[in-house]
XYZ file of N, CA and C in Angstrom:
378
model
N -167.805 137.404 -148.770
C -166.840 138.180 -149.738
C -166.570 136.971 -150.939
N -166.737 136.109 -150.463
C -167.082 134.577 -152.176
C -167.988 135.082 -152.894
N -168.761 135.415 -152.293
C -170.315 136.054 -153.324
C -169.668 137.327 -153.894
N -169.363 137.607 -153.812
C -169.398 139.140 -154.298
C -168.173 138.447 -155.080
N -166.883 138.013 -155.325
C -166.541 137.360 -156.408
C -167.152 136.920 -157.347
N -168.064 136.277 -156.527
C -168.777 135.181 -157.914
C -169.941 136.458 -158.641
N -170.052 136.983 -158.212
C -170.736 138.045 -158.536
C -170.091 138.494 -159.266
N -169.006 139.642 -159.700
C -168.249 139.928 -160.557
C -167.533 139.110 -161.695
N -167.165 137.166 -160.785
C -167.120 136.969 -162.405
C -168.656 136.740 -162.783
N -169.346 136.636 -162.379
C -171.360 136.628 -163.325
C -171.267 137.631 -164.365
N -170.229 139.060 -163.521
C -170.630 139.961 -164.490
C -169.781 140.308 -165.598
N -168.229 139.431 -165.945
C -167.139 139.224 -166.879
C -167.645 137.731 -167.364
N -167.960 137.549 -166.763
C -169.328 136.562 -167.936
C -170.257 136.884 -169.242
N -171.127 138.028 -168.402
C -171.696 138.066 -169.128
C -171.008 139.476 -170.034
N -170.430 139.950 -169.729
C -169.877 140.747 -171.063
C -169.470 139.935 -171.788
N -168.789 138.823 -171.982
C -168.183 138.345 -173.266
C -168.732 137.581 -174.216
N -169.904 137.858 -173.053
C -171.364 136.694 -173.291
C -172.163 138.151 -174.602
N -172.139 138.693 -174.335
C -172.573 139.964 -174.912
C -171.211 139.979 -176.261
N -170.184 140.555 -175.722
C -169.628 140.500 -176.874
C -169.035 139.178 -178.210
N -169.703 137.907 -177.096
C -169.710 136.792 -178.884
C -171.025 136.820 -179.123
N -171.846 137.578 -178.667
C -173.289 137.433 -179.330
C -173.351 139.092 -180.669
N -172.203 139.586 -179.783
C -171.526 140.661 -181.015
C -170.996 140.438 -182.611
N -169.372 140.025 -181.911
C -168.475 139.679 -182.704
C -168.265 137.647 -182.900
N -169.076 136.860 -182.519
C -168.755 135.931 -182.594
C -168.818 134.853 -184.069
N -169.565 135.544 -184.388
C -169.772 135.016 -186.154
C -168.284 135.365 -186.405
N -167.968 135.936 -186.380
C -167.025 136.441 -186.878
C -165.557 134.787 -186.597
N -165.658 135.065 -185.349
C -164.763 133.915 -185.164
C -165.399 132.558 -185.672
N -166.784 132.747 -185.747
C -166.410 131.019 -187.397
C -166.153 131.182 -188.590
N -165.210 132.598 -188.721
C -164.977 131.663 -190.809
C -163.626 131.675 -189.846
N -163.222 131.221 -188.630
C -161.550 130.782 -188.909
C -162.191 129.336 -188.073
N -162.667 129.060 -187.584
C -163.719 128.251 -186.729
C -165.596 128.044 -187.625
N -165.131 126.588 -188.133
C -166.743 126.730 -188.458
C -167.882 126.035 -188.207
N -166.849 125.418 -187.059
C -167.885 124.435 -186.285
C -168.639 125.312 -185.424
N -168.590 126.553 -184.903
C -169.138 126.845 -183.612
C -169.489 128.504 -184.321
N -170.152 127.851 -186.014
C -171.272 129.302 -185.434
C -172.784 128.582 -185.833
N -172.725 126.832 -185.199
C -173.989 127.058 -184.131
C -174.008 127.194 -183.061
N -173.198 127.407 -181.884
C -173.389 127.764 -180.932
C -173.565 129.845 -180.971
N -172.927 130.157 -182.484
C -173.040 131.657 -182.205
C -174.278 131.839 -182.854
N -175.544 130.877 -183.315
C -176.432 131.121 -184.018
C -177.748 131.445 -182.451
N -177.171 130.469 -181.467
C -177.947 130.176 -180.335
C -177.406 131.452 -179.513
N -176.564 131.474 -179.216
C -175.818 132.659 -178.896
C -177.104 134.007 -178.938
N -176.693 134.236 -180.722
C -177.649 135.658 -180.782
C -179.020 135.565 -181.010
N -179.018 134.248 -181.125
C -180.622 134.294 -180.546
C -181.438 134.470 -179.423
N -180.653 134.046 -178.520
C -180.701 135.077 -177.542
C -180.087 135.888 -176.820
N -179.648 136.397 -177.380
C -178.862 137.579 -176.513
C -180.461 138.645 -177.289
N -180.998 139.000 -178.527
C -181.712 139.460 -179.634
C -182.945 139.187 -178.676
N -183.264 138.464 -177.836
C -184.271 137.729 -177.820
C -184.810 138.724 -176.248
N -183.207 138.723 -175.956
C -183.582 140.061 -174.199
C -184.045 140.797 -174.865
N -183.164 141.298 -175.321
C -183.451 142.717 -176.343
C -185.300 142.793 -176.964
N -185.525 142.382 -178.101
C -186.597 142.426 -178.830
C -188.822 141.372 -178.128
N -187.791 140.241 -177.149
C -188.968 139.807 -177.085
C -189.293 139.810 -175.350
N -188.168 140.174 -174.938
C -187.898 140.046 -173.705
C -187.501 139.157 -172.217
N -187.095 138.351 -172.889
C -186.750 137.015 -172.006
C -185.915 137.241 -171.291
N -185.949 136.501 -170.215
C -185.485 136.585 -168.799
C -183.705 136.458 -168.876
N -182.680 137.020 -168.720
C -181.565 136.582 -168.691
C -180.427 135.627 -167.612
N -180.627 134.169 -167.617
C -179.830 134.025 -166.556
C -178.590 134.053 -165.939
N -177.925 134.603 -167.111
C -176.801 135.555 -165.851
C -177.054 136.730 -165.014
N -177.713 137.836 -165.465
C -178.615 138.867 -164.315
C -179.252 138.237 -163.320
N -180.394 137.298 -163.815
C -180.482 136.379 -162.658
C -179.572 135.520 -161.442
N -178.834 134.792 -161.675
C -177.523 134.795 -161.063
C -176.513 135.404 -160.330
N -176.012 136.905 -161.536
C -175.459 138.020 -160.521
C -176.567 138.801 -159.366
N -177.541 138.689 -159.223
C -178.522 139.167 -158.778
C -178.343 138.310 -157.296
N -178.433 136.626 -156.990
C -178.322 136.204 -156.572
C -176.920 136.573 -155.788
N -176.072 136.604 -156.632
C -175.123 136.682 -155.908
C -174.781 137.897 -155.317
N -174.972 138.877 -155.659
C -174.973 140.076 -154.509
C -176.408 140.303 -153.870
N -177.809 139.722 -153.855
C -177.935 139.133 -152.599
C -177.559 138.762 -151.591
N -176.301 137.443 -151.659
C -175.563 136.890 -150.809
C -174.748 137.830 -150.281
N -174.174 137.934 -151.005
C -173.039 139.359 -150.743
C -173.645 140.684 -149.641
N -174.562 140.702 -149.551
C -175.360 141.887 -149.391
C -175.597 143.433 -150.142
N -175.482 142.742 -150.899
C -175.175 143.474 -151.790
C -176.087 144.418 -152.709
N -177.313 145.055 -153.433
C -178.615 145.814 -153.321
C -177.758 145.072 -155.147
N -179.090 144.499 -155.819
C -179.289 143.743 -156.925
C -179.066 144.820 -158.398
N -178.970 144.565 -159.880
C -179.506 144.948 -160.809
C -180.977 145.909 -160.233
N -180.475 147.717 -161.323
C -181.772 147.937 -161.378
C -182.973 146.838 -161.768
N -183.998 147.075 -162.211
C -184.881 146.511 -163.038
C -184.144 146.545 -165.055
N -184.240 147.464 -164.369
C -183.537 147.884 -166.218
C -182.522 146.505 -166.601
N -181.683 146.298 -165.649
C -181.341 144.874 -165.787
C -179.539 145.391 -166.700
N -179.013 144.251 -166.888
C -177.937 144.186 -167.059
C -176.751 145.247 -168.126
N -177.477 145.698 -169.272
C -177.052 146.638 -169.559
C -176.849 147.928 -169.767
N -178.673 148.303 -169.295
C -178.859 149.401 -169.114
C -177.599 149.419 -167.475
N -177.553 149.052 -166.647
C -176.535 149.003 -165.641
C -175.038 149.240 -165.770
N -174.593 148.393 -166.189
C -172.851 148.599 -166.764
C -172.638 149.250 -168.109
N -173.644 149.344 -169.306
C -172.607 149.561 -170.409
C -173.724 150.600 -171.027
N -174.859 151.129 -170.703
C -175.769 151.961 -171.005
C -175.208 153.569 -170.259
N -175.054 154.561 -170.685
C -174.378 155.788 -169.790
C -173.478 155.871 -168.923
N -172.584 154.491 -169.549
C -171.263 154.263 -168.990
C -170.183 154.046 -170.128
N -169.840 152.987 -170.969
C -169.878 152.746 -171.703
C -169.745 154.422 -173.073
N -171.791 154.096 -173.233
C -171.807 154.689 -174.581
C -173.016 155.389 -173.882
N -173.496 156.819 -174.527
C -174.501 157.716 -174.036
C -175.766 156.930 -173.760
N -176.561 157.076 -172.766
C -177.763 157.003 -173.074
C -178.297 156.999 -174.737
N -178.145 158.568 -175.174
C -179.303 159.044 -176.305
C -178.300 158.496 -177.841
N -177.551 157.314 -176.679
C -176.467 156.829 -178.824
C -177.375 154.589 -178.609
N -178.274 154.875 -177.503
C -178.303 153.148 -176.650
C -179.110 152.332 -178.078
N -180.280 153.257 -179.401
C -180.165 152.760 -180.659
C -179.449 152.355 -181.380
N -178.542 153.334 -181.415
C -177.189 153.230 -182.701
C -176.810 152.018 -182.697
N -176.383 151.753 -180.976
C -175.152 151.074 -180.282
C -175.958 148.980 -180.543
N -177.308 149.400 -180.485
C -177.680 148.004 -180.810
C -177.793 148.205 -182.057
N -178.261 148.818 -183.302
C -178.148 148.452 -184.738
C -176.350 148.261 -185.209
N -176.311 148.705 -184.581
C -174.399 149.114 -184.654
C -174.661 146.943 -184.773
N -174.587 146.690 -183.621
C -174.511 145.020 -182.818
C -175.373 144.785 -184.184
N -176.178 144.718 -184.676
C -177.318 143.846 -185.527
C -176.504 144.051 -186.378
N -176.042 145.072 -186.546
C -175.439 144.891 -188.516
C -174.068 143.801 -187.975
N -173.239 143.664 -187.381
C -171.862 143.425 -187.225
C -171.942 141.527 -187.369
N -173.818 141.375 -186.290
C -174.186 140.031 -186.625
C -174.018 139.472 -187.739
N -175.295 140.496 -189.066
C -175.758 140.415 -190.014
C -174.405 140.488 -190.938
N -173.445 140.829 -190.560
C -172.401 141.008 -191.404
C -171.350 139.631 -191.361
N -171.006 139.447 -189.929
C -170.077 137.857 -189.789
C -170.696 136.847 -190.608
N -172.730 137.133 -190.928
C -172.884 135.599 -191.005
C -173.052 135.767 -191.948
N -173.088 137.299 -193.305
C -172.928 137.331 -194.912
C -171.723 136.529 -194.911
N -169.911 136.904 -194.514
C -169.278 136.815 -194.919
C -169.136 135.486 -194.651
N -169.427 134.582 -193.224
C -168.813 133.098 -193.270
C -169.827 132.078 -194.078
N -171.499 132.533 -194.684
C -171.800 132.007 -195.625
C -171.404 132.088 -196.939
N -170.284 133.567 -196.946
C -169.580 133.531 -198.566
C -168.391 132.354 -198.282
N -168.015 132.424 -198.054
C -166.696 131.438 -197.210
C -167.277 130.518 -197.158
N -168.033 130.188 -197.158
C -168.700 129.061 -196.691
C -169.372 128.109 -197.988
N -169.720 129.486 -198.765
C -169.771 128.821 -200.693
C -168.684 128.393 -201.390
N -167.051 129.609 -200.806
C -166.605 128.802 -202.117
C -165.714 127.885 -201.378
N -165.917 127.454 -200.383
C -165.324 126.472 -199.484
C -166.016 125.126 -200.282
N -167.356 125.054 -200.623
C -167.629 124.345 -201.172
C -167.267 124.158 -202.791
N -167.457 125.258 -203.049
C -167.020 125.483 -205.007
C -165.301 124.346 -204.815
N -164.211 125.701 -204.009
C -163.547 124.322 -204.346
C -163.188 123.133 -203.524
N -163.794 123.169 -202.813
C -164.396 121.434 -202.876
C -164.321 120.512 -203.715
N -165.309 121.095 -204.300
C -165.978 120.289 -205.236
C -165.233 120.192 -206.698
N -164.774 121.010 -206.800
C -163.468 121.784 -207.718
C -162.590 120.719 -208.107
N -162.382 120.253 -206.824
C -161.334 119.441 -206.275
C -161.698 118.371 -206.327
N -162.578 117.854 -206.768
C -163.457 116.376 -207.067
C -163.167 115.541 -208.206
């Protein structure tokens, strides 16, 4: 039972990480010091899709699932198991990836614009 709970907690953490990859840049508008963390998270997230990096959260969940006597995630991975075909249809995968990339890009452009405005205001006040 404890390993099943651990597997579930890891899955929830995984969903939170994916949400942070997509929306964390917008959090940096409010908390600018978090942009570095978001750059790392987004790089890792996109690296798992574009390059095929192995995700340590998938590995950890599979380990906990094995310990609990459950089947591992399918070879396709976490997103295909929990999100694709569940949250959005299989046919929308490309669109979902595009929208996620656009959200990250928009958040970074917005962050950059806010940082520029802040610098202008700071230099003008000096």
